[in-house]
Coordinates of N, CA and C in Angstrom, one line a residue:
F1 N -180.1 17.0 63.6 CA -179.9 16.2 62.2 C -179.6 16.5 60.9
S2 N -180.5 17.8 61.2 CA -180.3 18.5 59.3 C -178.6 18.7 59.5
T3 N -177.8 19.2 60.3 CA -176.2 19.6 59.9 C -175.8 18.2 59.8
V4 N -176.0 17.3 60.7 CA -175.1 16.0 60.1 C -175.5 15.2 58.7
L5 N -176.7 15.4 58.5 CA -177.0 15.3 56.9 C -176.4 15.9 55.5
D6 N -176.3 17.1 56.3 CA -175.6 18.3 55.6 C -174.2 18.2 55.7
Y7 N -173.6 17.6 56.2 CA -172.3 17.3 56.2 C -171.6 15.7 55.6
T8 N -172.7 15.2 55.7 CA -172.2 13.4 55.0 C -173.2 13.9 53.3
G9 N -173.2 15.0 53.4 CA -173.9 14.8 51.9 C -174.9 14.1 51.4
H10 N -176.1 14.2 52.7 CA -177.3 13.5 52.6 C -178.4 14.5 52.6
A11 N -178.3 15.7 52.7 CA -179.3 16.7 52.7 C -180.3 16.6 52.1
V12 N -180.2 16.2 50.8 CA -181.6 15.8 49.8 C -182.5 15.0 50.7
H13 N -182.0 13.8 51.8 CA -183.0 13.2 52.0 C -183.5 13.5 53.6
D14 N -183.0 14.9 53.5 CA -183.5 15.7 55.0 C -184.9 15.8 55.3
D15 N -186.5 15.0 55.8 CA -187.8 15.7 55.3 C -187.8 15.9 56.6
S16 N -187.0 16.8 57.6 CA -187.2 17.0 59.2 C -187.3 18.2 58.9
D17 N -188.3 19.1 60.3 CA -188.5 20.3 59.6 C -187.4 21.5 60.5
G18 N -185.9 20.5 60.6 CA -184.8 21.3 61.1 C -184.7 21.8 60.2
E19 N -183.1 22.3 60.4 CA -182.4 23.6 59.5 C -181.1 23.1 60.1
S20 N -179.8 23.2 58.5 CA -178.8 22.7 59.0 C -178.3 24.0 59.2
L21 N -177.4 23.6 60.5 CA -176.5 24.6 60.9 C -175.1 25.0 59.8
R22 N -175.2 24.2 59.3 CA -173.5 24.0 58.5 C -173.2 26.1 57.7
R23 N -174.1 26.5 57.6 CA -173.7 27.8 57.1 C -173.0 28.6 57.9
F24 N -173.5 28.5 59.3 CA -173.2 29.3 60.6 C -171.6 28.8 61.0
I25 N -172.0 27.3 61.2 CA -170.6 27.1 61.5 C -169.1 26.6 60.9
D26 N -169.6 26.9 59.3 CA -168.6 27.2 58.6 C -168.1 28.4 58.2
E27 N -169.5 29.5 58.8 CA -169.0 30.9 58.5 C -169.1 31.2 56.9
S28 N -170.1 30.5 56.4 CA -170.6 31.1 54.9 C -171.1 32.0 54.9
N29 N -172.1 32.3 55.6 CA -173.0 33.5 55.8 C -172.3 34.9 56.7
V30 N -171.2 35.0 56.6 CA -170.7 35.7 57.6 C -170.2 37.1 57.5
N31 N -170.1 38.3 57.6 CA -169.9 39.3 57.0 C -168.8 40.0 57.9
P32 N -167.2 39.4 57.6 CA -166.6 40.2 58.6 C -166.3 41.1 58.9
S33 N -166.3 42.3 58.1 CA -167.0 43.5 58.7 C -167.6 43.8 59.6
H34 N -168.5 43.2 59.8 CA -169.8 43.4 61.0 C -170.0 42.0 61.9
D35 N -169.8 41.3 61.5 CA -170.3 39.6 62.6 C -170.4 40.1 63.8
H36 N -168.8 40.5 63.7 CA -167.8 40.1 65.3 C -168.4 41.1 65.9
E37 N -169.1 42.1 65.7 CA -168.8 43.4 66.3 C -170.8 43.8 66.7
Y38 N -171.6 43.1 66.3 CA -173.0 43.6 67.1 C -174.0 42.0 67.3
V39 N -174.5 41.9 67.9 CA -175.3 41.0 68.0 C -177.0 41.1 67.8
V40 N -177.8 40.4 66.9 CA -179.2 40.5 66.9 C -179.6 39.3 67.7
S41 N -180.9 39.0 68.1 CA -182.0 38.4 69.2 C -183.0 38.3 68.8
E42 N -184.1 37.8 68.5 CA -185.5 37.8 68.6 C -185.9 36.9 69.4
W43 N -187.3 37.3 69.7 CA -187.5 36.6 70.6 C -189.2 36.7 70.7
D44 N -190.0 35.5 70.7 CA -191.6 35.8 70.4 C -192.1 34.1 71.4
V45 N -192.5 35.0 72.1 CA -193.7 34.6 73.3 C -195.1 33.7 72.6
R46 N -195.2 33.8 71.3 CA -196.3 32.3 70.8 C -195.8 31.4 71.2
K47 N -196.4 30.5 71.3 CA -196.5 28.9 71.5 C -196.8 28.3 70.3
P48 N -196.4 27.1 69.6 CA -197.5 26.0 69.0 C -198.2 25.7 69.9
A49 N -199.7 26.1 68.9 CA -201.1 25.5 69.3 C -201.1 24.2 68.7
K50 N -201.3 24.3 67.4 CA -201.9 23.2 66.3 C -200.7 23.1 65.4
R51 N -200.7 22.2 64.4 CA -199.9 22.0 63.2 C -200.3 23.2 61.9
G52 N -199.0 24.2 62.6 CA -199.1 25.6 61.6 C -200.4 26.7 62.2
E53 N -200.8 26.4 63.7 CA -200.8 27.8 64.1 C -200.1 28.0 65.4
L54 N -200.1 29.2 66.5 CA -199.4 29.7 66.9 C -200.8 30.6 68.0
T55 N -199.8 30.1 69.4 CA -201.2 30.9 70.1 C -200.4 32.8 70.0
N56 N -201.6 33.3 70.4 CA -201.9 35.2 70.1 C -201.2 35.0 69.1
N57 N -200.6 36.3 68.9 CA -200.2 36.9 67.3 C -199.2 37.8 67.8
L58 N -198.6 38.3 66.4 CA -197.2 39.1 66.1 C -197.6 40.4 67.1
M59 N -198.6 40.5 67.3 CA -198.8 42.3 68.0 C -198.4 42.1 69.4
R60 N -198.8 40.3 70.3 CA -197.9 40.8 71.5 C -196.9 40.1 71.5
G61 N -195.8 40.9 72.1 CA -194.6 40.3 72.3 C -193.8 39.5 71.3
A62 N -193.7 40.1 69.9 CA -192.6 39.8 68.9 C -191.5 40.6 68.7
N63 N -190.7 40.1 69.0 CA -189.2 41.3 69.0 C -188.3 40.9 68.6
F64 N -187.4 42.5 67.9 CA -185.6 42.1 67.4 C -185.2 43.1 68.4
M65 N -183.9 42.2 68.7 CA -182.6 43.5 69.5 C -182.0 43.4 68.8
V66 N -181.1 44.5 68.4 CA -179.9 44.6 68.0 C -178.9 45.4 68.9
V67 N -177.7 45.0 69.3 CA -176.6 45.2 70.1 C -175.2 45.6 69.6
K68 N -175.2 46.6 69.2 CA -173.5 47.3 69.0 C -173.2 48.4 69.5
D69 N -172.0 47.7 70.3 CA -171.1 48.8 70.7 C -171.5 49.1 72.3
N70 N -172.3 49.7 72.7 CA -173.2 50.3 73.7 C -174.6 50.3 73.8
W71 N -175.0 50.7 72.5 CA -176.3 50.9 72.4 C -177.1 49.5 72.0
K72 N -178.6 49.7 72.3 CA -179.3 48.7 72.0 C -180.6 49.0 71.7
L73 N -180.9 48.7 70.5 CA -182.4 48.9 69.7 C -182.9 47.5 69.7
V74 N -184.7 48.1 70.3 CA -185.6 47.2 70.3 C -186.4 47.2 69.4
I75 N -187.3 46.7 68.1 CA -187.9 46.6 67.2 C -189.2 45.9 67.4
P76 N -190.6 45.9 67.5 CA -191.4 44.9 67.3 C -191.5 44.1 65.5
K77 N -191.7 42.8 65.4 CA -191.3 42.1 64.4 C -192.9 42.6 63.2
L78 N -193.5 43.4 63.3 CA -195.0 43.7 62.9 C -194.7 45.2 62.7
E79 N -194.7 45.3 61.8 CA -194.9 46.9 61.3 C -196.0 47.8 61.9
S80 N -196.9 47.2 61.9 CA -198.6 47.9 62.2 C -198.3 48.0 63.8
N81 N -197.7 47.5 64.5 CA -197.4 47.2 66.0 C -197.5 48.6 66.3
L82 N -198.5 48.9 67.5 CA -198.0 50.3 67.6 C -197.1 50.4 69.0
S83 N -196.3 49.9 69.4 CA -195.3 49.2 70.7 C -194.3 50.0 70.3
Y84 N -194.1 51.1 71.4 CA -192.6 52.0 71.0 C -191.6 50.9 70.8
D85 N -190.5 51.8 69.8 CA -189.4 51.1 69.5 C -188.7 51.9 70.6
Q86 N -187.7 51.0 70.8 CA -186.5 51.4 71.8 C -185.3 51.3 71.6
L87 N -184.5 52.6 71.7 CA -183.1 52.8 72.4 C -182.6 53.1 73.8
Y88 N -181.3 52.2 73.5 CA -181.0 52.6 75.0 C -179.6 52.8 74.9
D89 N -178.8 54.1 75.5 CA -177.5 54.3 75.5 C -176.9 53.4 76.6
L90 N -176.6 52.2 76.7 CA -176.3 51.0 77.8 C -174.8 51.2 78.6
A91 N -174.2 52.1 78.5 CA -173.0 53.0 79.0 C -173.5 53.9 80.3
R92 N -174.1 54.7 79.5 CA -175.1 55.4 80.5 C -176.6 54.8 81.4
D93 N -177.0 54.0 80.8 CA -178.1 53.6 81.5 C -178.4 51.9 81.1
P94 N -177.6 51.7 81.8 CA -177.5 50.3 81.8 C -178.3 49.1 82.1
F95 N -179.8 50.1 83.2 CA -180.9 49.0 83.4 C -182.2 49.6 82.5
E96 N -181.4 50.3 81.5 CA -182.3 50.6 80.5 C -183.7 51.5 81.1
M97 N -183.8 51.9 81.1 CA -184.8 53.0 82.1 C -185.0 54.3 81.1
N98 N -184.2 54.6 80.3 CA -184.5 56.1 79.3 C -184.7 55.6 78.3
N99 N -185.7 55.4 77.6 CA -185.8 54.8 76.1 C -185.4 56.4 75.7
L100 N -184.2 56.3 74.6 CA -184.2 57.7 73.8 C -185.1 58.1 72.7
L101 N -185.6 57.1 72.2 CA -186.5 56.9 71.2 C -187.9 58.0 71.6
G102 N -188.2 57.5 72.9 CA -189.4 58.7 73.1 C -190.6 57.6 72.8
S103 N -191.7 58.1 73.1 CA -193.0 57.8 72.7 C -193.1 57.9 71.1
N104 N -192.6 58.5 70.3 CA -192.2 58.6 68.8 C -191.4 59.4 68.3
A105 N -190.3 59.2 69.1 CA -189.1 60.2 68.5 C -189.1 61.0 67.7
K106 N -190.3 62.4 67.8 CA -189.9 63.3 67.2 C -189.4 64.7 68.1
S107 N -189.5 64.0 69.5 CA -188.3 65.2 70.1 C -186.6 64.6 70.6
A108 N -186.1 63.1 69.6 CA -185.0 63.1 69.7 C -184.1 63.1 68.9
S109 N -182.8 63.3 69.0 CA -181.7 64.2 68.3 C -182.0 63.4 67.2
K110 N -180.9 64.2 65.8 CA -180.7 63.7 64.5 C -179.5 62.7 65.2
E111 N -178.9 62.7 66.0 CA -177.9 61.9 66.6 C -178.4 60.9 67.1
I112 N -179.6 60.5 68.0 CA -179.9 59.7 68.2 C -180.8 58.8 67.4
V113 N -181.6 59.6 66.4 CA -182.5 58.9 65.2 C -181.3 58.0 64.4
G114 N -180.7 59.1 63.7 CA -179.8 58.2 62.9 C -178.5 56.7 63.6
K115 N -178.5 56.8 64.9 CA -178.2 55.4 65.5 C -178.9 54.4 65.7
A116 N -180.4 54.7 65.8 CA -181.6 54.0 65.4 C -181.5 53.3 64.6
E117 N -181.5 54.1 63.2 CA -181.2 53.5 61.8 C -179.9 52.6 61.4
H118 N -178.9 53.4 62.1 CA -178.2 52.4 61.7 C -177.8 51.1 62.3
L119 N -178.8 51.1 63.4 CA -178.7 49.9 63.5 C -179.8 48.2 63.4
K120 N -181.0 49.3 63.0 CA -182.1 48.8 62.1 C -181.3 48.3 60.6
V121 N -180.4 48.9 60.0 CA -179.8 48.8 59.0 C -178.9 47.1 58.9
L122 N -178.4 47.2 59.9 CA -177.6 46.3 60.7 C -178.4 44.7 60.5
L123 N -179.7 45.2 60.9 CA -180.4 43.7 61.3 C -181.2 43.4 60.0
Y124 N -181.3 44.4 59.1 CA -182.0 44.1 58.1 C -181.1 43.4 57.1
E125 N -179.8 43.7 57.2 CA -178.7 43.7 55.9 C -178.3 41.5 57.2
W126 N -178.7 41.2 58.5 CA -178.5 40.2 59.1 C -179.3 39.5 58.3
M127 N -180.7 39.8 58.5 CA -181.8 38.9 57.9 C -181.5 38.8 56.5
N128 N -181.7 39.3 55.5 CA -181.2 39.3 54.6 C -180.3 37.8 54.2
R129 N -178.9 37.9 54.9 CA -178.2 36.7 54.9 C -178.7 35.5 55.6
M130 N -179.5 35.5 56.5 CA -179.8 34.3 57.0 C -181.0 34.0 56.7
D131 N -182.0 34.6 55.7 CA -182.8 34.3 54.8 C -182.7 32.3 54.7
G132 N -181.5 32.1 53.6 CA -181.6 31.2 53.6 C -182.4 30.4 52.5
S133 N -182.4 29.9 51.8 CA -183.5 28.7 51.1 C -184.9 28.8 51.0
K134 N -185.0 28.6 52.0 CA -186.4 28.6 52.6 C -187.0 30.0 52.9
G135 N -186.4 30.6 53.1 CA -187.0 32.0 53.4 C -187.2 32.3 54.9
L136 N -186.6 31.9 55.9 CA -186.9 32.1 57.1 C -187.3 33.3 57.8
Y137 N -186.6 34.7 57.1 CA -187.1 36.2 56.9 C -187.7 36.3 56.1
S138 N -188.3 35.9 55.2 CA -188.8 36.7 53.9 C -190.3 36.1 54.0
N139 N -190.5 34.6 54.1 CA -191.4 34.1 53.5 C -192.4 33.8 55.1
P140 N -193.8 34.6 55.3 CA -195.2 34.9 56.1 C -195.0 33.7 57.0
V141 N -194.7 32.3 55.7 CA -195.3 30.9 56.9 C -194.1 31.0 58.0
F142 N -193.7 31.5 58.2 CA -192.4 31.5 59.2 C -192.6 31.8 60.2
N143 N -194.2 33.1 60.2 CA -194.8 33.8 60.8 C -196.2 33.4 61.2
A144 N -196.8 32.1 60.8 CA -197.7 31.0 60.8 C -198.5 31.7 59.6
G145 N -198.3 33.0 59.2 CA -198.9 33.6 58.0 C -199.1 34.3 58.1
E146 N -199.0 35.5 59.7 CA -199.2 36.9 59.9 C -198.0 38.0 59.3
G147 N -198.7 38.8 58.9 CA -197.4 39.5 58.4 C -197.1 39.4 56.9
R148 N -195.9 40.2 56.2 CA -195.4 40.4 55.2 C -194.0 39.6 55.2
G149 N -193.6 38.6 55.9 CA -192.4 38.4 56.5 C -191.6 39.1 57.1
D150 N -190.3 39.3 58.0 CA -189.9 39.5 58.7 C -189.4 40.5 58.3
I151 N -188.3 40.9 56.9 CA -187.7 41.4 56.3 C -188.4 42.6 56.0
T152 N -189.5 42.4 55.1 CA -190.5 43.2 54.9 C -190.9 44.3 56.2
E153 N -191.4 43.5 56.9 CA -192.1 44.0 58.0 C -191.0 45.0 58.7
V154 N -189.6 45.2 59.2 CA -188.7 45.6 59.2 C -188.2 46.8 58.5
Q155 N -188.6 46.6 57.4 CA -187.9 47.6 56.5 C -188.9 48.6 56.5
L156 N -190.4 48.2 56.3 CA -191.2 49.3 56.7 C -191.7 49.7 57.7
R157 N -190.6 49.3 58.8 CA -191.1 50.0 60.1 C -191.0 51.4 60.4
R158 N -191.7 52.4 60.8 CA -191.1 53.3 61.1 C -189.8 53.9 60.9
T159 N -189.4 54.8 60.2 CA -188.2 55.5 60.9 C -188.2 57.0 61.1
W160 N -188.6 57.1 62.1 CA -188.6 57.7 63.1 C -188.6 59.7 62.9

């Protein structure tokens, strides 16, 4: 409904919790040198409990994923989450059995660490562009007040 109101010039009357998809349809938030080359996904197993509250917390199963070419990076949404960051070479490891970052990436080569950092930068850049006027990725309210906002959490996440 928010998208329809936006296209008809009535977005100021939108009091729903929806978000207009116009910027995605019109591709006004597109970085043509990157966006058709990688995929970003966000998943969160928390569910709405009551207004403004969610089941569980960010320490349990909330993650971002970035895939570019044959590389896949998975990182938790919360900087202090002790879960392992994961990097896979999907061409050589399509079943994602060998996390190239290992338990702390101290044994990972500079090439592997560089690939992980590159994917993290793509995620960070994408979140900044998609943040919008409501602060979808910068305002902690969109994580039920947990953390410091996704952009800050990802930026502060370990640098291997």
